[in-house]
XYZ file of C-alpha atoms in Angstrom:
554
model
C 87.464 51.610 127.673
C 86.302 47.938 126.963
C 84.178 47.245 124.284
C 80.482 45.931 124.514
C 81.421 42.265 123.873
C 84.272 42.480 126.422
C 81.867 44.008 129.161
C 78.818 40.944 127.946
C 81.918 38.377 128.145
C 82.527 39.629 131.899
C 78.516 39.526 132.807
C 77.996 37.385 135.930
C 75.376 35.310 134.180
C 72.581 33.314 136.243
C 71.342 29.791 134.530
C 68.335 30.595 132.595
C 66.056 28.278 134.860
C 66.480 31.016 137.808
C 66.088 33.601 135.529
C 62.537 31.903 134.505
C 61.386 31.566 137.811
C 61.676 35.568 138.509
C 58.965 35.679 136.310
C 56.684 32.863 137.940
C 57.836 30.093 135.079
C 58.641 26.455 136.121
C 60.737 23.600 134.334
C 57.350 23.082 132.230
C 57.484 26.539 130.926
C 60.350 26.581 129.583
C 62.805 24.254 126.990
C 66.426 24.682 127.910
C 69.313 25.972 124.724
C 72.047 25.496 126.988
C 72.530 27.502 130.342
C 71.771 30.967 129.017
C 69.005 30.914 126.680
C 65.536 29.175 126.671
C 62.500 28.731 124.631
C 58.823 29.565 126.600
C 56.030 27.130 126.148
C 53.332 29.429 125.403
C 50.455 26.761 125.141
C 50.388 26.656 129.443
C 50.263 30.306 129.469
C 47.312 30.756 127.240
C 44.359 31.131 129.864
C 46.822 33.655 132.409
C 45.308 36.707 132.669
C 47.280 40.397 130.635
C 47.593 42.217 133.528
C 51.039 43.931 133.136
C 51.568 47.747 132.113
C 53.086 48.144 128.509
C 56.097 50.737 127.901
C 57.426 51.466 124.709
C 60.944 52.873 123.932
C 60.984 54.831 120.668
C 63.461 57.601 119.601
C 64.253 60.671 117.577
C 65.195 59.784 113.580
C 68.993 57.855 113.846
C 72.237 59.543 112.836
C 75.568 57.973 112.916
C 75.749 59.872 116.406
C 74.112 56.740 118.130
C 70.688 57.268 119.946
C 70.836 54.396 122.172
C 67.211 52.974 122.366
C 67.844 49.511 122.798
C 70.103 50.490 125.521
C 67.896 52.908 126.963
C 65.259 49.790 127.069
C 67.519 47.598 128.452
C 68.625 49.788 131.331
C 65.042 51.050 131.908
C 64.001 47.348 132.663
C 67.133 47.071 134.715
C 66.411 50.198 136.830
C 62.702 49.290 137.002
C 63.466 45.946 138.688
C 66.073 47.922 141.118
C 62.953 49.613 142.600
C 61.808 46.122 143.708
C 59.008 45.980 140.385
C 58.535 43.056 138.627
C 59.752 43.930 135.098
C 60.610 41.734 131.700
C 61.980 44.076 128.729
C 60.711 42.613 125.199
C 63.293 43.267 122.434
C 63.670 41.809 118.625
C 65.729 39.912 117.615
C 69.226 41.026 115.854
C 69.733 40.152 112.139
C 73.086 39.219 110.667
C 72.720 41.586 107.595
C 73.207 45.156 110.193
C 75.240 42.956 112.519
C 77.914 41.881 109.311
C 77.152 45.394 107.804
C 77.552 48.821 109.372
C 74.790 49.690 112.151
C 75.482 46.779 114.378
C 74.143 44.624 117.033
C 70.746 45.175 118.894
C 71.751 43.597 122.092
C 71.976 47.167 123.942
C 75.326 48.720 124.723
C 78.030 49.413 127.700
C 76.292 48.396 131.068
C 73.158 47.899 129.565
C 73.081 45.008 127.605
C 71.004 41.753 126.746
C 73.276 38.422 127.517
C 74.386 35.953 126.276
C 75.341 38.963 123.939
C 76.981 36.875 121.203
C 74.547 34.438 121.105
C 71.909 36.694 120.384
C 73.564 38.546 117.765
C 74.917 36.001 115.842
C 72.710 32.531 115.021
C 70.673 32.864 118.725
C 68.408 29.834 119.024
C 67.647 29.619 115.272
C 64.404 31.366 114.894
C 65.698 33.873 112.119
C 67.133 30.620 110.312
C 63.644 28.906 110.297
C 61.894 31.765 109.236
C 64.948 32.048 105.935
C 64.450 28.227 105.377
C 60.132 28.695 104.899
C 60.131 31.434 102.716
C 63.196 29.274 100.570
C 60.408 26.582 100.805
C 57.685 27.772 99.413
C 60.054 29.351 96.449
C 61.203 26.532 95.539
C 57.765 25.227 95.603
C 56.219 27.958 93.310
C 59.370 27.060 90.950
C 58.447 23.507 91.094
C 54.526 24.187 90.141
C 55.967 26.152 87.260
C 57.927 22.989 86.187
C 55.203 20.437 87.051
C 52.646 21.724 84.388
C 51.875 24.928 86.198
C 47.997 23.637 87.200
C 46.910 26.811 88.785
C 47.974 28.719 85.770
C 50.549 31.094 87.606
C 51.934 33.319 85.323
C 55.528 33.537 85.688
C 55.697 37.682 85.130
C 53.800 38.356 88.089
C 55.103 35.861 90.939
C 55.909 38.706 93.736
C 57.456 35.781 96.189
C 61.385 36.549 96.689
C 63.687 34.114 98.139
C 65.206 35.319 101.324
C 68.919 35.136 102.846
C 69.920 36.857 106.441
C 72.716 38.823 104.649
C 73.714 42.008 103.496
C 73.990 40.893 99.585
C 72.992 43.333 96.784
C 74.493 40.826 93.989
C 71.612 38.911 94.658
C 68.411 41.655 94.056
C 67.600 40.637 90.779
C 68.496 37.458 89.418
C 67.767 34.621 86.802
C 66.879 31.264 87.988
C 65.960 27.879 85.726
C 68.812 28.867 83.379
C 70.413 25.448 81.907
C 67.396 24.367 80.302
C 63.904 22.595 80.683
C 65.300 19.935 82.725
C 66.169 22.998 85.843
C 62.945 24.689 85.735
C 61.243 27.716 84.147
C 63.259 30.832 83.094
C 62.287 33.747 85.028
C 64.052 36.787 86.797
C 63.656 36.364 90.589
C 65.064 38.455 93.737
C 66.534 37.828 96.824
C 65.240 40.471 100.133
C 67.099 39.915 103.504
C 64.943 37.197 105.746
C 63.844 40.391 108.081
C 61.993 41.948 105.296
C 60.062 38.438 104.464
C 56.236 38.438 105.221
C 56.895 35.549 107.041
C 58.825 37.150 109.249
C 55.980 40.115 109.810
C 54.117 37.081 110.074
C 56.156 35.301 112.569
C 55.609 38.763 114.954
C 52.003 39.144 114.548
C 50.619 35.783 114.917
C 48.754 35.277 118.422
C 49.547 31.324 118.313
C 50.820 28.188 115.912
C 46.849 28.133 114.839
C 46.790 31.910 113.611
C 50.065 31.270 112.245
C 48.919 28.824 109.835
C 45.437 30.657 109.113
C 48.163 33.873 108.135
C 50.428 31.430 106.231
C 47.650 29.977 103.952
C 46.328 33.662 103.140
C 49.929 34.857 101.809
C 49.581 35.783 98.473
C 52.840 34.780 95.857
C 51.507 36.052 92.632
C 49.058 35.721 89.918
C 47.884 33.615 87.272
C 47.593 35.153 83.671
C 43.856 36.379 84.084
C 44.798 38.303 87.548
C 43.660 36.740 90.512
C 45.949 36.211 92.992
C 47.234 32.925 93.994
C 47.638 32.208 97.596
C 50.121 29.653 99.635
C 46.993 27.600 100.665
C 46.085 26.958 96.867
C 49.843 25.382 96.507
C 49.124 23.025 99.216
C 51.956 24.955 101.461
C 50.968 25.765 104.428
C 51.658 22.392 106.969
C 55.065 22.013 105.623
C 55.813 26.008 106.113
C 54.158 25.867 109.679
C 56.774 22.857 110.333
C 59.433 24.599 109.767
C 58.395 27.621 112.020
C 57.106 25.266 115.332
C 59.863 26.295 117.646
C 60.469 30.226 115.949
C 57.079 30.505 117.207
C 58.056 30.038 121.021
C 59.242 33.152 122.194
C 63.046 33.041 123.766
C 64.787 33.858 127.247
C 67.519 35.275 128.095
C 68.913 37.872 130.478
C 70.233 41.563 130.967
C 73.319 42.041 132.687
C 71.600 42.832 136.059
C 69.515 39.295 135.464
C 66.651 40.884 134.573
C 64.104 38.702 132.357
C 64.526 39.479 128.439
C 62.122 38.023 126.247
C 63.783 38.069 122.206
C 61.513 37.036 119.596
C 60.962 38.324 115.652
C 62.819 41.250 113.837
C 61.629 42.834 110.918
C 62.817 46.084 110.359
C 61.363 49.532 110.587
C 62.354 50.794 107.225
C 61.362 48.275 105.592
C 58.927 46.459 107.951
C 56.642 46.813 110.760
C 59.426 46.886 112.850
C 58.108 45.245 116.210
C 59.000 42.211 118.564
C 56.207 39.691 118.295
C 52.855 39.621 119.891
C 53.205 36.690 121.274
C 56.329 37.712 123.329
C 54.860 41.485 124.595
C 51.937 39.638 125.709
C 53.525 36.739 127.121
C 55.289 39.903 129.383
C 51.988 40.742 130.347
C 51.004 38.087 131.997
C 54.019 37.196 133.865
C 55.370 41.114 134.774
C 53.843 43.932 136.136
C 55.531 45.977 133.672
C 56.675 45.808 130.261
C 59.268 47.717 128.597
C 59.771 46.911 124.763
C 60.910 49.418 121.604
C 60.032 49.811 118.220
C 62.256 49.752 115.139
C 64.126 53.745 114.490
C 62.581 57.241 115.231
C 58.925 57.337 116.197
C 57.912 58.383 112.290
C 58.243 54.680 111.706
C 58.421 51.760 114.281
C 56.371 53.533 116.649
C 53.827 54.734 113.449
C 53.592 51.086 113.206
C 53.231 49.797 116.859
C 50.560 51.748 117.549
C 48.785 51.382 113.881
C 49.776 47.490 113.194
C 50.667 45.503 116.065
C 48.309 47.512 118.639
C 45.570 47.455 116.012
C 46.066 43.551 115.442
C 47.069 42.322 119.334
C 44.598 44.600 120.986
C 47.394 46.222 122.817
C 47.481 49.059 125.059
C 50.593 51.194 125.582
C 50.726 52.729 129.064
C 53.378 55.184 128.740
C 56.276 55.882 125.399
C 59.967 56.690 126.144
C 61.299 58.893 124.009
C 65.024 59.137 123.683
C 67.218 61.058 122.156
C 71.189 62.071 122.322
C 72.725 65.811 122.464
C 74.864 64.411 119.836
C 72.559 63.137 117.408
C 70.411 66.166 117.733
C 73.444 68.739 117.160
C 73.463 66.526 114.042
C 70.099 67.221 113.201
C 71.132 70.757 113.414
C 73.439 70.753 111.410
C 76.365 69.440 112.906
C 79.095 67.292 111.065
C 79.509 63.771 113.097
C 83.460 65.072 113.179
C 81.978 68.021 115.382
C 80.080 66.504 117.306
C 81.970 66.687 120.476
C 81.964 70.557 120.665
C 79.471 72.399 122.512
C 77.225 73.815 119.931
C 74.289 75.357 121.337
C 72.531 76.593 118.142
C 72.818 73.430 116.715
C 71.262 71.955 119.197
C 68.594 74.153 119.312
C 67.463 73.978 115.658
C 68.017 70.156 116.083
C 65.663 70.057 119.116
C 62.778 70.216 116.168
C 63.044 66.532 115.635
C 62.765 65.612 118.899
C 59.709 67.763 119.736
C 58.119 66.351 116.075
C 58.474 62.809 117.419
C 56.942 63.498 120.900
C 54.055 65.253 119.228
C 53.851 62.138 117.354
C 52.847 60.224 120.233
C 50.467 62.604 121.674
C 48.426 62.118 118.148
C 48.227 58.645 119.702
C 46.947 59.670 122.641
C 49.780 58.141 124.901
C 51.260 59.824 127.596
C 55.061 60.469 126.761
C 58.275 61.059 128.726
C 61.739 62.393 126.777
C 64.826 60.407 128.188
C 68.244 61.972 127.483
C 70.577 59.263 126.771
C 73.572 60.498 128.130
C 77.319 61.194 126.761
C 80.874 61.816 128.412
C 81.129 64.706 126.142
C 77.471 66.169 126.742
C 77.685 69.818 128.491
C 75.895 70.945 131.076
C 74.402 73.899 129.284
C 74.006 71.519 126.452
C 71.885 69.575 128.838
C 70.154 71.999 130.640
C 69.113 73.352 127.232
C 67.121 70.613 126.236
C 66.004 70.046 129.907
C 63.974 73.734 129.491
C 63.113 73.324 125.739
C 61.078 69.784 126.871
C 59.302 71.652 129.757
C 58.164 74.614 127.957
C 56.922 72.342 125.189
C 54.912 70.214 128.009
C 56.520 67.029 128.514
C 58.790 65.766 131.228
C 62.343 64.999 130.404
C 64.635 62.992 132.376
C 68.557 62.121 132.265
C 69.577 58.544 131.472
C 73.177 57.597 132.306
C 72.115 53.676 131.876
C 75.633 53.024 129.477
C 77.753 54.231 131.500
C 76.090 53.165 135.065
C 73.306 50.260 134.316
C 70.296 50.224 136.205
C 71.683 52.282 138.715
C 71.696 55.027 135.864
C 68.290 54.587 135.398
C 66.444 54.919 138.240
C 65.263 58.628 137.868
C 63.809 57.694 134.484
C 62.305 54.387 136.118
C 60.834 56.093 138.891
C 59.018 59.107 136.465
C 57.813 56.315 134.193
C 56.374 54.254 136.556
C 54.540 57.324 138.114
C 53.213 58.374 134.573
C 51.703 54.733 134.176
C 50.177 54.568 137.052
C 48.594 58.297 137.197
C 48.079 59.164 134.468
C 45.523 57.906 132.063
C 46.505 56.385 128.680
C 43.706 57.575 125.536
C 45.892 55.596 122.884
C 44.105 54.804 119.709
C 45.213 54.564 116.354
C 45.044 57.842 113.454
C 43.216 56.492 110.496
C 40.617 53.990 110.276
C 41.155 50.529 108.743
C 38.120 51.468 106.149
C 39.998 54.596 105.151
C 40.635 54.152 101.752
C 44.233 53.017 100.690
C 45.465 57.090 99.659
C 43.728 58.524 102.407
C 45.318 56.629 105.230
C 48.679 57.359 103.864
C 48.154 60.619 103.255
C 46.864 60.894 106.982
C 50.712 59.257 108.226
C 52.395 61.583 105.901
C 50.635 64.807 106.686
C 50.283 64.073 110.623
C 53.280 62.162 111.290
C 56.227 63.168 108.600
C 54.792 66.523 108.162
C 54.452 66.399 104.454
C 51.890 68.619 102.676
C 50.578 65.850 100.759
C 51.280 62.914 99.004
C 52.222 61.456 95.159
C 51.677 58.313 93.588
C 53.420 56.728 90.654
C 51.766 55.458 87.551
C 52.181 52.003 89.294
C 51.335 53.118 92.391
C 47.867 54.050 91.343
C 47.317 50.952 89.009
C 48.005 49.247 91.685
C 45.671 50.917 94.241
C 43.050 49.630 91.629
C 44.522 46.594 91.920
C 44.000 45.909 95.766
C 40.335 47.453 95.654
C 39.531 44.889 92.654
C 40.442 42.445 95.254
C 38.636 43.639 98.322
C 42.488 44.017 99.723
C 42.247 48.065 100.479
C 40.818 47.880 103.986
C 43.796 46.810 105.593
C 46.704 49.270 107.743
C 49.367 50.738 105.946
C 53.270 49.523 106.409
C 55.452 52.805 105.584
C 58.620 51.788 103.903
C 60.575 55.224 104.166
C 64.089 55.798 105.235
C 64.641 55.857 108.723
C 67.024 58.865 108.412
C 63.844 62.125 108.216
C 61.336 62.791 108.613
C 60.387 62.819 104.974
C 61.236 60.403 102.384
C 64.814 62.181 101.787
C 67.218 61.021 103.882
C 69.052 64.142 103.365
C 66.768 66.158 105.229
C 67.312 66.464 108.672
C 66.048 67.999 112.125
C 61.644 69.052 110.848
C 61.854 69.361 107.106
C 58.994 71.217 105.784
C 57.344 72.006 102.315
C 57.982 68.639 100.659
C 55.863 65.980 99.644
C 56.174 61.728 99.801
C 56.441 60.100 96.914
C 54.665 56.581 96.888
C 56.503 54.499 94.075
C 55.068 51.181 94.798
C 52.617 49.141 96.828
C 52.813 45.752 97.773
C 50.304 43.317 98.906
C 51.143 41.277 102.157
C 47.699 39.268 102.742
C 49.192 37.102 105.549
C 50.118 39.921 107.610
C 47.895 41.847 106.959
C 49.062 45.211 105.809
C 49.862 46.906 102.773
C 53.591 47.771 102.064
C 53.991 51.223 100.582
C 57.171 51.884 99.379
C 58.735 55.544 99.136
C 62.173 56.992 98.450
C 65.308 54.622 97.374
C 64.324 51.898 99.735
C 66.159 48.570 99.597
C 64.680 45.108 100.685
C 68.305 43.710 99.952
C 70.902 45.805 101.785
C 74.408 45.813 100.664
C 77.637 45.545 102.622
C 79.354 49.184 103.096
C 83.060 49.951 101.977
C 84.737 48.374 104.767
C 81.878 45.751 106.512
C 82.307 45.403 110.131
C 82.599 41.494 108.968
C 86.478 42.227 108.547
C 87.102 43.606 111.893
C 85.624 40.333 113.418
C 87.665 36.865 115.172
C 87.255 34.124 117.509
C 90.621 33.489 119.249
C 92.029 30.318 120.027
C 90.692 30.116 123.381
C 87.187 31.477 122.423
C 87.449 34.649 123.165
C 85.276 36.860 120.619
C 86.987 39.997 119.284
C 85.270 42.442 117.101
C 81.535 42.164 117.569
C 81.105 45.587 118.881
């Protein structure tokens, strides 16, 4: 069986202006990186009318059984376009840290894949790079204030900036910097988080152009001088030279699927961690040039979709048309108890008590108001009564299920699912709006996500937590939408609980303030803004040959 990169390697690639003019864009519209990828010149496109319909691929909660969203995106868009539709899939973009690490790419898989697939995985056209070297920047300015006399009286206890590198690297959570004396700065302990966790990144994905960039850049909050009010980029004179750096991140990028259907790849925080969402500016950019878009949100539905529809819809003024849901027979024997060893055994009652999380998730969406569809990413080693199984569980709960054999086959695999998807958007009506209210108060709006969407009975804050809650209301900062940092692995905040957990209760540890973005970070569980590598890092299993050829990246 070849591997992804051999079958992206193979792709019958089209030059990237062709691929632009699919989606009515000219030379002007677009700045060339090489044959296969492209940056789009937003600035023409600002007066074009949104008139696309918006599709979102989310998914059950991930086990190491694979649940193939990205895929499942990529080979909806592909089997979309094979009914003759004009379609443009919108997809983040893949950081180093996962694709070094243990979960991967995010390019797709088999015959449904984004290409140039090593590009995009690996250093793409730079934006992830520009975002690592702004947040470095304004560090190194904060450090620099410190040294300089520290005017603005920033007390060096409470600076909550972190210095950022794309990388899987716990030896670099909590460190020391100015050590060596007066002459290299002021001594304080410091922190690195992974670039796709930096609120410039969330930033980056939220922004509607370079203008509300900078207005989001200016309002970032890095810490606090010794009386408690919080010092902001704008008051360190850093926001032009940040906004430099970021003038080309900010242009959404091109590129292609394997059937040379129009990709647009732009931002990637995560889910766990972050809002978990391509950027505004690229989903809306696909609705003005496509009559449908299909994009995805970060992990199960408990998370990026959580955040789609209360974040980025909230913000962009977004309204999804239809949400795929997928899910694997594999991954939900594993929810039922099934060891990944097992997995390729017919196992109906696992399946069955697995079935839970999928049924949680689409009832998720429905909260949303959003009409829903279940796609079954198919297997070789899938049943029939395995799939027939979950075929009858999704129509007795109400919601229409469809097979998806998009690895394996493409676009051509797709077509059933493209053809129901297309039918719910354009018959049936779309109520979305979002579950809480921005003037919720801070406690109630989580408890809210964790009641309606984990299916907690209630929440618990730390010490800190609370102090802090006091904090953000002190500051007029409490009327803003919650960011969920929880494990992507349940439901709850224990990754160890699988399929619908029940009886158990989040626990908030800490809240963090991101003023730029606009959202409040509540963390939960043992969740890590600095991955590290695993035992053996996929890193090791990686080459380039003497002729080019890439071997090991997936």
């Amino acid at each position: 069986m070849k591997t992804d990169v051999q079958i992206a390697q193979e792709a019958q690639m089209l030059h990237i202006s062709e691929i632009a003019k699919k989606i009515n864009l000219g030379e002007d519209d677009i700045e060339l990186y090489g044959k296969y990828k492209a940056k789009i010149l937003i600035d023409g496109l600002k007066d074009k009318e949104e008139s696309g319909k918006l599709i979102l691929v989310t998914a059950i909660n991930p086990t190491p059984a694979g649940e193939g969203k990205t895929t499942t995106n990529v080979g909806l868009s592909m089997g979309i376009a094979k009914l003759g539709k004009k379609v443009v899939t919108t997809l983040r973009e893949p950081s180093l840290g996962p694709c070094f690490g243990i979960k991967g790419g995010a390019a797709g898989g088999g015959y449904a894949q984004v290409v140039p697939m090593d590009d995009i995985n690996l250093h793409f056209t730079g934006d992830i790079h520009a975002i690592t070297a702004s947040n470095n920047l304004l560090a190194s300015m904060i450090d620099n204030h410190l040294h300089q006399g520290n005017d603005l009286g920033i007390d060096p206890n409470r600076i909550t900036w972190k210095r950022t590198v794309d990388i899987n690297d716990r030896a670099l959570r909590n460190i020391t910097v100015g050590l060596g004396g007066k002459k290299n700065g002021v001594t304080r302990e410091d922190g690195f988080i992974i670039t796709v966790a930096s609120e410039i990144m969330a930033i980056l994905c939220l922004a509607n152009d370079l203008q509300d960039l900078k207005k989001r850049l200016s309002e970032m909050i890095i810490g606090y001088t010794y009386d408690g009010k919080p010092v902001t980029v704008d008051m360190l004179s850093a926001t032009g030279a940040l906004a430099l750096l970021l003038k080309d991140a900010i242009k959404p990028n091109l590129v292609q699927t394997l059937e040379n259907t129009p990709a647009i790849i732009h931002g990637g925080p995560f889910a766990n961690i972050a809002h978990g969402c391509n950027s505004v500016v690229a989903t809306k950019l696909g609705l003005k040039v496509a009559d449908y878009v299909v994009t995805e949100a970060g992990f199960g539905a408990d998370l990026g979709a959580e955040k789609f529809f209360n974040i980025k819809c909230r913000y962009a003024g977004l309204k999804p048309n239809c949400t795929v849901v997928v899910a694997t027979i594999r991954a939900l024997k594993n929810h039922g108890g099934v060891d990944k060893t097992e997995l390729d055994k017919e196992n109906l009652q696992a399946l069955e008590a697995g079935f839970e999380n999928l049924e949680k998730m689409v009832e998720n969406v429905e909260k949303f108001g959003v009409p829903s569809i279940v796609a079954i990413n198919k297997f070789p080693t899938d049943t029939d009564k395995e799939v027939q199984m979950v075929m009858d569980k999704c129509e007795k709960i109400g919601v229409k299920v469809v097979l998806s054999d998009v690895w394996a086959k493409g676009g051509e695999g797709a077509i059933d699912l493209a053809k129901e998807v297309i039918d719910i958007v354009e018959n049936t009506e779309s109520n979305f709006k979002p579950i809480y209210e921005m003037e919720d108060s801070i406690p109630n709006k989580i408890e809210i996500i964790a009641k309606e969407i984990y299916g907690a009975d209630g929440v618990e804050f730390s010490k800190d937590a609370l102090k802090q809650i006091k904090e953000l209301e002190s500051i007029g900062m409490d009327k803003l939408p919650i960011c969920m940092a929880k494990t992507q692995y349940s439901l709850s905040d224990n990754p160890k609980l699988k399929g619908r957990p029940t009886g158990f209760t989040v626990t908030v540890n800490e809240l963090r303030l991101s003023a730029g973005a606009g959202f409040i970070v509540a963390l939960t569980g043992n969740i890590m803004i600095m991955p590290g590598l695993p035992k053996k890092p996929a890193a090791v299993s990686m080459d380039i040959l003497d002729d080019g050829e890439i071997i090991g990246l997936f």
